[in-house]
PDB file of C-alpha atoms and ligand atoms in Angstrom:
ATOM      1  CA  UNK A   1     -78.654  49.856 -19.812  1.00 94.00           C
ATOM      2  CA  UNK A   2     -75.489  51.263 -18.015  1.00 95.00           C
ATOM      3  CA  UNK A   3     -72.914  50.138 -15.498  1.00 98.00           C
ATOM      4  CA  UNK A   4     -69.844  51.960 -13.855  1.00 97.00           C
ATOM      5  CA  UNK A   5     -68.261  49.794 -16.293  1.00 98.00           C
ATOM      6  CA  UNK A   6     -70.416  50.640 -19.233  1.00 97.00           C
ATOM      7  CA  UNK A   7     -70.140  54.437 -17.840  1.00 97.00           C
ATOM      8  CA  UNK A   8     -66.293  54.409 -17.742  1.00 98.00           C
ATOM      9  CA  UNK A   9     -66.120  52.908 -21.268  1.00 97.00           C
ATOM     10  CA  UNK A  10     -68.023  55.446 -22.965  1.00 95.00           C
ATOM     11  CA  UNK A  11     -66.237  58.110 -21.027  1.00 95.00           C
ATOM     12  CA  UNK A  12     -63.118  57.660 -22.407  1.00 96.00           C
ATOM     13  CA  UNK A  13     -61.972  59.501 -24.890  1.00 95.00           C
ATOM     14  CA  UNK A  14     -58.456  60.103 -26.798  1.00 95.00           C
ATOM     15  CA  UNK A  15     -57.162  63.199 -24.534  1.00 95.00           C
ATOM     16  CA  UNK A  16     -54.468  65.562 -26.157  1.00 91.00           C
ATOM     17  CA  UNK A  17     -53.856  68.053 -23.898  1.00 90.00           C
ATOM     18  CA  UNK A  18     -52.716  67.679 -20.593  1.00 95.00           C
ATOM     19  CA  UNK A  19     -51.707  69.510 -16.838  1.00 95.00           C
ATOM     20  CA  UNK A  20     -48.183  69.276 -16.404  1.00 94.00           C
ATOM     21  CA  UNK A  21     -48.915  67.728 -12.712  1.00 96.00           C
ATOM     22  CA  UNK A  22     -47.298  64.040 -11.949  1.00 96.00           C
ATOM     23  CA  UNK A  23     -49.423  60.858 -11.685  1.00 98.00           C
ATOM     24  CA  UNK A  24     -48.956  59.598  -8.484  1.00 98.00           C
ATOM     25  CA  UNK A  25     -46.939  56.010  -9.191  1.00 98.00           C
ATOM     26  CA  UNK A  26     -49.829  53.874  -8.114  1.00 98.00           C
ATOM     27  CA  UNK A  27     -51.963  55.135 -10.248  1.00 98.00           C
ATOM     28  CA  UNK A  28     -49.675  53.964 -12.979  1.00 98.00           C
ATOM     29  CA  UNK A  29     -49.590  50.813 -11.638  1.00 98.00           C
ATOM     30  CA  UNK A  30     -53.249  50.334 -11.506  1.00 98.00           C
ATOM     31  CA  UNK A  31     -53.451  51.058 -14.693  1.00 98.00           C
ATOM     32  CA  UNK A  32     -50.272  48.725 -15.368  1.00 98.00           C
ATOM     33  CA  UNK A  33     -51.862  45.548 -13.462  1.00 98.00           C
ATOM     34  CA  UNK A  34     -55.314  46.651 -15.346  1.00 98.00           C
ATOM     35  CA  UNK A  35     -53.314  46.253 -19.127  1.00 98.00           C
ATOM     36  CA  UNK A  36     -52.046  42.859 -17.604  1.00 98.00           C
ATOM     37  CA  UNK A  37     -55.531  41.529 -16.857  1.00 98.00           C
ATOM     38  CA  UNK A  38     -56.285  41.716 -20.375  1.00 98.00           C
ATOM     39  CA  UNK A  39     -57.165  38.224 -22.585  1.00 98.00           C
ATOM     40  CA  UNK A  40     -53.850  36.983 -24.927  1.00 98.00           C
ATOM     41  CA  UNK A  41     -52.357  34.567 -27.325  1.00 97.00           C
ATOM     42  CA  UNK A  42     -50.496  31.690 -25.612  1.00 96.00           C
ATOM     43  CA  UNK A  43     -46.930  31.529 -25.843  1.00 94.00           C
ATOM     44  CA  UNK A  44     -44.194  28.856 -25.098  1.00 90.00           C
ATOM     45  CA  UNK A  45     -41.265  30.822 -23.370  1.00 83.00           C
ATOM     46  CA  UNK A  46     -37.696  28.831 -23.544  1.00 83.00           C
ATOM     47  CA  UNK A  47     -37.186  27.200 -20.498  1.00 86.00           C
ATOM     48  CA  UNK A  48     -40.939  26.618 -19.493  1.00 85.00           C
ATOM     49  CA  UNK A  49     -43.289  24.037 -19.813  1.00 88.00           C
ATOM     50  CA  UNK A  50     -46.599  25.965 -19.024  1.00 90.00           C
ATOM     51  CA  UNK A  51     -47.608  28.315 -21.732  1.00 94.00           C
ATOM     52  CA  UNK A  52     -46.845  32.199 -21.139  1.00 94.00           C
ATOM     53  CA  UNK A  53     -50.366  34.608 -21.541  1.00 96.00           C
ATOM     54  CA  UNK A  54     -48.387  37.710 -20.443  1.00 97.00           C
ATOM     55  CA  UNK A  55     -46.223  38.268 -23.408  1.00 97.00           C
ATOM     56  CA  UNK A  56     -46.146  42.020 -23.168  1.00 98.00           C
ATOM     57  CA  UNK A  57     -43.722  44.448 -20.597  1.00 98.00           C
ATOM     58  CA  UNK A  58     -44.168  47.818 -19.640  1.00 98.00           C
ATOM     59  CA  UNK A  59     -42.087  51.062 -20.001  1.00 98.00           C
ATOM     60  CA  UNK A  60     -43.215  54.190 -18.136  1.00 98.00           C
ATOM     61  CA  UNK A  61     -41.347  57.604 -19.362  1.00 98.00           C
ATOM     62  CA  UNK A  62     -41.315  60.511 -16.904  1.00 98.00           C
ATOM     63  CA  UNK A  63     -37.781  61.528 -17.956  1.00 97.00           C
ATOM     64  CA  UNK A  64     -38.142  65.364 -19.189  1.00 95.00           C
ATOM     65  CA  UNK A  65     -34.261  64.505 -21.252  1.00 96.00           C
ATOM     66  CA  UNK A  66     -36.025  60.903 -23.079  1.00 96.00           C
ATOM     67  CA  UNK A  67     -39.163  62.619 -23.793  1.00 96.00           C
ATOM     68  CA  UNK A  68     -37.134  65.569 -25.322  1.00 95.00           C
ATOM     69  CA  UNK A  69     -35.358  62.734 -27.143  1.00 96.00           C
ATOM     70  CA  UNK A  70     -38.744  60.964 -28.448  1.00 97.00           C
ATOM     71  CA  UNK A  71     -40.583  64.394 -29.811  1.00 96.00           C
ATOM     72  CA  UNK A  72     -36.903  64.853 -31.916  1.00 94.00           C
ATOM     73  CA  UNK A  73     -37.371  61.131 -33.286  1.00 96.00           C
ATOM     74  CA  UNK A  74     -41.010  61.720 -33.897  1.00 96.00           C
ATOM     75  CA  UNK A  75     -41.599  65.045 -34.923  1.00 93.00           C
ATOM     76  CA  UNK A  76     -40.591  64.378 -38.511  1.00 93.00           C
ATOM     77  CA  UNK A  77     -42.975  61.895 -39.088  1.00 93.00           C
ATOM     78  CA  UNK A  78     -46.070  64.078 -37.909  1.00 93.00           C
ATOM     79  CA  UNK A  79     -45.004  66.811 -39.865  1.00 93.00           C
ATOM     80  CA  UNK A  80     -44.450  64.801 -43.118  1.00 94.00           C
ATOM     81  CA  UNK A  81     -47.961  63.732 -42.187  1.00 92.00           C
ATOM     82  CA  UNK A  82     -49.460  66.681 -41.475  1.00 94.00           C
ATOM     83  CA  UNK A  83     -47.645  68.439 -44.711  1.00 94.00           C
ATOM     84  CA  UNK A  84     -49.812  65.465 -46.548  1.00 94.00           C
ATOM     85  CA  UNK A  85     -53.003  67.686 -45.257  1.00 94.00           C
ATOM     86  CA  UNK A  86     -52.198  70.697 -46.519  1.00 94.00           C
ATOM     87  CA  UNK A  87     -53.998  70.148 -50.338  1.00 94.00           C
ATOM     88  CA  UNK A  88     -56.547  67.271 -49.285  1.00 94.00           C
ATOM     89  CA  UNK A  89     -57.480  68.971 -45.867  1.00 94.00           C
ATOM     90  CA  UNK A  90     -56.921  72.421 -45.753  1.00 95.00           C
ATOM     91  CA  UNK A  91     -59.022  73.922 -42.536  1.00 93.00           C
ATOM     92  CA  UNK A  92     -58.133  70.880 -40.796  1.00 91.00           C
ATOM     93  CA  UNK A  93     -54.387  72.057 -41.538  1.00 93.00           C
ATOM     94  CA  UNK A  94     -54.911  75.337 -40.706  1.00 93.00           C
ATOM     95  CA  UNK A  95     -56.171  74.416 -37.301  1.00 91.00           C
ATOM     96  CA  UNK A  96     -53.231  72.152 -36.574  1.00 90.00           C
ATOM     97  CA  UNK A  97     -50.650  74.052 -37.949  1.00 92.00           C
ATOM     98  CA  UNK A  98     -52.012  76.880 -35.566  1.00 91.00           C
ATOM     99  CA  UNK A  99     -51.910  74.722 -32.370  1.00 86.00           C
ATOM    100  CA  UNK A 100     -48.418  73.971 -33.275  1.00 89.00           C
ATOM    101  CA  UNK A 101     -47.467  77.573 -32.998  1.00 91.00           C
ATOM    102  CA  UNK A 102     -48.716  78.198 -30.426  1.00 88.00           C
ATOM    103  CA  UNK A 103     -47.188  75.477 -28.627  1.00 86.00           C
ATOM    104  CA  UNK A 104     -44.061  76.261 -26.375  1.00 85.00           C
ATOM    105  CA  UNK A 105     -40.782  74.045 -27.069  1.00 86.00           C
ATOM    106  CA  UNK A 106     -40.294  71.948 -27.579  1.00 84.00           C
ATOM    107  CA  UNK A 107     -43.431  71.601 -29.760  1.00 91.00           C
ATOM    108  CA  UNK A 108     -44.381  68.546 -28.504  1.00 94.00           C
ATOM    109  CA  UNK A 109     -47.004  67.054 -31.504  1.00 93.00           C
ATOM    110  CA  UNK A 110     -46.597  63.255 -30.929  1.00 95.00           C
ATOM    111  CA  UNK A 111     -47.007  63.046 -27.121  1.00 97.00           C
ATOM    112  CA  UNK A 112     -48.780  66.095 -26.557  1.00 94.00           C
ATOM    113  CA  UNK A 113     -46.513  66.818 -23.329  1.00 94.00           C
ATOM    114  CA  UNK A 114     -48.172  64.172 -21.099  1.00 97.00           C
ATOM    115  CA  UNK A 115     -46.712  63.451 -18.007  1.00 98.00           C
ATOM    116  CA  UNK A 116     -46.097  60.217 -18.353  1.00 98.00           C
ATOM    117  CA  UNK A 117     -45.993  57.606 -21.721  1.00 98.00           C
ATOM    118  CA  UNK A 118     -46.121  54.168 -21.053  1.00 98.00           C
ATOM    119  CA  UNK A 119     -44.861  51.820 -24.242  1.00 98.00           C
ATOM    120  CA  UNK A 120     -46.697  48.337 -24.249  1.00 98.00           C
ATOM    121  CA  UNK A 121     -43.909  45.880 -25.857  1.00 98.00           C
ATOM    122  CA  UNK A 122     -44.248  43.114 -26.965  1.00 97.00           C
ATOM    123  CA  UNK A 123     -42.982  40.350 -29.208  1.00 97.00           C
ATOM    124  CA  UNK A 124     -44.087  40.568 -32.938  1.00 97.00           C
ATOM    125  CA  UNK A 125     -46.877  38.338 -33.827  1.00 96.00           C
ATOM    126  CA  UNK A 126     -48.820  39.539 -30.559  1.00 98.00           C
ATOM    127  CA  UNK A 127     -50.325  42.608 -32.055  1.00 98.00           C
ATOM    128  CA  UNK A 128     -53.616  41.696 -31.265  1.00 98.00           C
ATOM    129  CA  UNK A 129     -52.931  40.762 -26.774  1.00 98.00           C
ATOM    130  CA  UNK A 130     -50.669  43.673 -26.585  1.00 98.00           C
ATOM    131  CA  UNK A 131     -53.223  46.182 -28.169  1.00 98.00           C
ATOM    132  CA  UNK A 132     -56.163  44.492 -25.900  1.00 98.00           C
ATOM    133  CA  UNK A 133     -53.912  45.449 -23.071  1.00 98.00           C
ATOM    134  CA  UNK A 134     -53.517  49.251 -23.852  1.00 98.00           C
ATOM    135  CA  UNK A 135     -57.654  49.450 -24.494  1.00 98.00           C
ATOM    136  CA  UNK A 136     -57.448  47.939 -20.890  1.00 98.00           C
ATOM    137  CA  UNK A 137     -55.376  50.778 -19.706  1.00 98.00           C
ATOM    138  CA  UNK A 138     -57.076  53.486 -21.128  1.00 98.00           C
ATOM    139  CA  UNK A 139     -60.092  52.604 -19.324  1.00 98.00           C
ATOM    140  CA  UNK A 140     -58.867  52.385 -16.401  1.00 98.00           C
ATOM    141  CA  UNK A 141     -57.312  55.867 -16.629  1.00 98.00           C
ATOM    142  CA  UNK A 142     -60.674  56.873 -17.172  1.00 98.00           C
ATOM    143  CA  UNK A 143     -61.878  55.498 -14.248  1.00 98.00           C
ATOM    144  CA  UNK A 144     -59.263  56.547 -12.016  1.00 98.00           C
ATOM    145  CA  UNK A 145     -60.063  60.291 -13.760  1.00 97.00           C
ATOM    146  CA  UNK A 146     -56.654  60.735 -15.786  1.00 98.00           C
ATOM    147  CA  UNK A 147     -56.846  60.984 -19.463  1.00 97.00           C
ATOM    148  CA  UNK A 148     -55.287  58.630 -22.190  1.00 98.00           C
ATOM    149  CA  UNK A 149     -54.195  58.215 -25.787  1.00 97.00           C
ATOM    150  CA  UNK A 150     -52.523  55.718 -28.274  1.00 98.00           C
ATOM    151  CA  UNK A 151     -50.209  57.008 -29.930  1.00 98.00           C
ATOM    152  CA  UNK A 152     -49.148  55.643 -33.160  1.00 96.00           C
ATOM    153  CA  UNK A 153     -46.787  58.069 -33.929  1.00 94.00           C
ATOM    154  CA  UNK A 154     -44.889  57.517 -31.103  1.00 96.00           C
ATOM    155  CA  UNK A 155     -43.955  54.424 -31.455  1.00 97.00           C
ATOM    156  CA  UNK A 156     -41.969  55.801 -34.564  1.00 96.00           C
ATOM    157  CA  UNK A 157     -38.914  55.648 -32.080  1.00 96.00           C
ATOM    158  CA  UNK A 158     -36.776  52.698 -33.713  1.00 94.00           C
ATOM    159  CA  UNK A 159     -34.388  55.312 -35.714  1.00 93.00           C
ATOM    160  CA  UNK A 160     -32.994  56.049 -33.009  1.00 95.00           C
ATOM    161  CA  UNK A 161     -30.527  54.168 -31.122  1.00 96.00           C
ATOM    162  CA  UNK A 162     -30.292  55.882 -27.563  1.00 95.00           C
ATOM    163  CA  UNK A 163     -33.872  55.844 -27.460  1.00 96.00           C
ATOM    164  CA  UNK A 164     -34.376  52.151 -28.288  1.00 97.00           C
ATOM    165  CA  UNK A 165     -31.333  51.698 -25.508  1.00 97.00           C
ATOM    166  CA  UNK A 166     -33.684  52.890 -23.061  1.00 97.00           C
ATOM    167  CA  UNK A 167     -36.136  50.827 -23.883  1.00 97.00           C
ATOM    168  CA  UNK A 168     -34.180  48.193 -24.106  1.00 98.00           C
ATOM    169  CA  UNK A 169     -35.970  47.260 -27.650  1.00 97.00           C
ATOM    170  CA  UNK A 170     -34.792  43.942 -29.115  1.00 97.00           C
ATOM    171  CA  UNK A 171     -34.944  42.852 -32.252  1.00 96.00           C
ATOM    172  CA  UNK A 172     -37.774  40.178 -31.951  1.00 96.00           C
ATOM    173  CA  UNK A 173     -40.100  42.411 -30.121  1.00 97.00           C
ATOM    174  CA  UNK A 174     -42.571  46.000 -31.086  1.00 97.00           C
ATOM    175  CA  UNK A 175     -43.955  48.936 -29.754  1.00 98.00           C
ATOM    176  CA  UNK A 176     -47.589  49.050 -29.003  1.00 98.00           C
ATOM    177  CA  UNK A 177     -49.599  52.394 -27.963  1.00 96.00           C
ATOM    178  CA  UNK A 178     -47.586  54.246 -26.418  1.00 98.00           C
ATOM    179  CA  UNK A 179     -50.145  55.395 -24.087  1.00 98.00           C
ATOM    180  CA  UNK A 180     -49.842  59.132 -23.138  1.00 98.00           C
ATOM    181  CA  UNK A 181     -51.465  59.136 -19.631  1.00 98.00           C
ATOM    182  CA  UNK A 182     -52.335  62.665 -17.702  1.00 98.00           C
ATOM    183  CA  UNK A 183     -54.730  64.862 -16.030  1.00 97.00           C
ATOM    184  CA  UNK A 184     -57.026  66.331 -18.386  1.00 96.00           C
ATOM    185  CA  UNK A 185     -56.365  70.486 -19.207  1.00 90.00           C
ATOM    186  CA  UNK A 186     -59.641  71.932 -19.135  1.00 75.00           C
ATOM    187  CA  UNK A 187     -58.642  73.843 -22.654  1.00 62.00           C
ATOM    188  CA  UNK A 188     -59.142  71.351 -25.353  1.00 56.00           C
ATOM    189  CA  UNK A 189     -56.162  71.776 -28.364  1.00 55.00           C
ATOM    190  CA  UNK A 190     -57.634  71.884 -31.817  1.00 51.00           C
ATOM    191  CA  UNK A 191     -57.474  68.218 -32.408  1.00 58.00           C
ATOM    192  CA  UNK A 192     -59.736  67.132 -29.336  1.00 60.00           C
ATOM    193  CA  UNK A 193     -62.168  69.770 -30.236  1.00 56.00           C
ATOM    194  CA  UNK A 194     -62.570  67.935 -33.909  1.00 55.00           C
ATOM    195  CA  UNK A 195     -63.623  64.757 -32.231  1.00 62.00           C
ATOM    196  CA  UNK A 196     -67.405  63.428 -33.321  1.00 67.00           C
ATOM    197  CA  UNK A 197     -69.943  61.568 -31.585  1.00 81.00           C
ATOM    198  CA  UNK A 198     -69.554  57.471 -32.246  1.00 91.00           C
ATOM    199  CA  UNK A 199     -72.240  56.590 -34.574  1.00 94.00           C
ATOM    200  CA  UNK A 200     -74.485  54.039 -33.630  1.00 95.00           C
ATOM    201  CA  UNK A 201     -72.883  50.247 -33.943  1.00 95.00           C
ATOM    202  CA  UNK A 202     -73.649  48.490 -37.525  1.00 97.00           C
ATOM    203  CA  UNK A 203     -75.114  44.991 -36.225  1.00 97.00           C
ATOM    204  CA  UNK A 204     -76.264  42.239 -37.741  1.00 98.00           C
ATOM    205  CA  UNK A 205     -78.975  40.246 -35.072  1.00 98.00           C
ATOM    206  CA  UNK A 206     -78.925  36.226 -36.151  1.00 97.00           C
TER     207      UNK A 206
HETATM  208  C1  LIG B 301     -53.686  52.267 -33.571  1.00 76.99           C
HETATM  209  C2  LIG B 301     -54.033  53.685 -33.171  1.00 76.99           C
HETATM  210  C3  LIG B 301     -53.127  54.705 -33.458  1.00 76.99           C
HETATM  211  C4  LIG B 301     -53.414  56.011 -33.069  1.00 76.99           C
HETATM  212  N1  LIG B 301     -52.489  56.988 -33.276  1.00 76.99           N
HETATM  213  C5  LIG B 301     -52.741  58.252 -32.863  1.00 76.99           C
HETATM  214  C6  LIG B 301     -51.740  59.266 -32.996  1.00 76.99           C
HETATM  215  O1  LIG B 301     -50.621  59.035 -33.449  1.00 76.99           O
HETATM  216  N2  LIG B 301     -52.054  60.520 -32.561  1.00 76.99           N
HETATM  217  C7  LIG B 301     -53.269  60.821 -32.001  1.00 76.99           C
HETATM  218  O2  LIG B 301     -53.472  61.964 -31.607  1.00 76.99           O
HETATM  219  N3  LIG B 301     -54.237  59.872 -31.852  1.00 76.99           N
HETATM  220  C8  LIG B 301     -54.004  58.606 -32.254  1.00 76.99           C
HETATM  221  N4  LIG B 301     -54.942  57.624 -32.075  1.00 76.99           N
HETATM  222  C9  LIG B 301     -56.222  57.961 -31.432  1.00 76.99           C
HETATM  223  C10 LIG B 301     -57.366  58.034 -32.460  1.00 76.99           C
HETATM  224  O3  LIG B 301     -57.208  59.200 -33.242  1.00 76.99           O
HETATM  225  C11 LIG B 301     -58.712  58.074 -31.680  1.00 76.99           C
HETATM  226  O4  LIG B 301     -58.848  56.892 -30.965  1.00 76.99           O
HETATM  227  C12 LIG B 301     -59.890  58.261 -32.620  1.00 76.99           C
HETATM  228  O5  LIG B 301     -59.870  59.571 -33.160  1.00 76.99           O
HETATM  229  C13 LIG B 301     -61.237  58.064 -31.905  1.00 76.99           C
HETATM  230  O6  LIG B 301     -61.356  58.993 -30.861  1.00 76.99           O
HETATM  231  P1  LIG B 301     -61.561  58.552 -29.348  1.00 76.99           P
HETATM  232  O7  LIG B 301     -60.353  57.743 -28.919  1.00 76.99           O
HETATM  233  O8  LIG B 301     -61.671  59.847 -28.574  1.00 76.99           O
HETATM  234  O9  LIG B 301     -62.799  57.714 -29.261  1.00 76.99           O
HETATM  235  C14 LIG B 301     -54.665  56.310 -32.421  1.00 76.99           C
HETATM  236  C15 LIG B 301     -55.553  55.262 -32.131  1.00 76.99           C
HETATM  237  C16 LIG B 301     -55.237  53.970 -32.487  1.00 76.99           C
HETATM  238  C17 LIG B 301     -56.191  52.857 -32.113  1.00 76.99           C
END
């Protein structure tokens, strides 16, 4: 059985290489408004009686200086990562370590110089809304033909102060995704090309 929807879900994929070009801004906020649709947790915000199903807020990053800023914070953690590989995975290290010489500076690892990363933030204790809401927004970059990622890694940002200045992190609150967003570059890096087919679902029919 398929569906546009059903189509555009098991289109996307994790993207990690990307054109330079902009995303026209309402695109982004598609994509934005698609992340807010998604299902969450209640919450009781001061100053309210009704109960608040939006807990998360958005930050888009365009900025060539703050995205300089986040690869510096983040680099170090993909390369302690990635020195982990070296013994357990070696070809797979090889292949990465490659990619990363080849890259120009600055060897951008974590958000694979996408045009624009969007950090889903939310309050702690909402892991589970605020990570509904970036699956929401990677599908509908899919359907609106841009590419998407989570990045993990990148939300390895809280080291440094200027950075969580900018996004105006407080205390009570965490990083989801980000979610690297860009056209797709038709040359696929080493880690897209060591992506596998999903295996068939394990279900149990009841
Ligand atoms: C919580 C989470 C963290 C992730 N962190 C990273 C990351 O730091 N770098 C990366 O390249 N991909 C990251 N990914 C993407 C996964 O590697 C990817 O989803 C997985 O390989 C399956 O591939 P697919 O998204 O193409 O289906 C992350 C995904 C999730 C859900």
């Amino acid at each position: 059985m398929t569906n546009p929807v059903l189509e555009t879900i098991s289109k996307r994929q994790s993207i990690r290489s990307y054109r330079p070009d902009p995303i026209p801004r309402d695109l982004i906020q598609a994509i934005i408004e698609a992340g807010n649709q998604a299902p969450a947790r209640g919450r009781m915000k001061e100053g309210s009686s009704n109960l608040d199903f939006q807990p998360w807020r958005f930050v888009v990053v365009e900025d060539a200086d703050l995205k300089r800023k986040l690869v510096e914070t983040t680099l170090p953690f993909w390369k302690n990562m990635t020195a982990s590989m070296k013994d357990s995975h070696p070809d797979m290290y090889a292949g990465i370590m490659a990619q990363f010489e080849a890259m120009p500076e600055p060897k951008d690892m974590v958000y694979y110089a996408a045009p624009a990363i969007v950090f889903v933030i939310g309050p702690k204790g909402f892991d589970i809304s605020c990570s509904l809401a970036c699956e929401n927004m990677m599908i509908a970059a899919t359907s609106l033909g841009l590419g998407s990622c989570y990045v993990g890694f990148g939300a390895m940002v809280t080291g440094n102060t200027c950075v969580v200045e900018a996004l105006e992190l407080q205390e009570d609150e965490k990083i989801f995704g980000p979610i690297l967003l860009g056209y797709p570059c038709g040359e696929q890096g080493t880690l897209d090309s060591i992506r596998t087919e999903k295996a068939p679902p394990s279900i149990k029919w009841m």
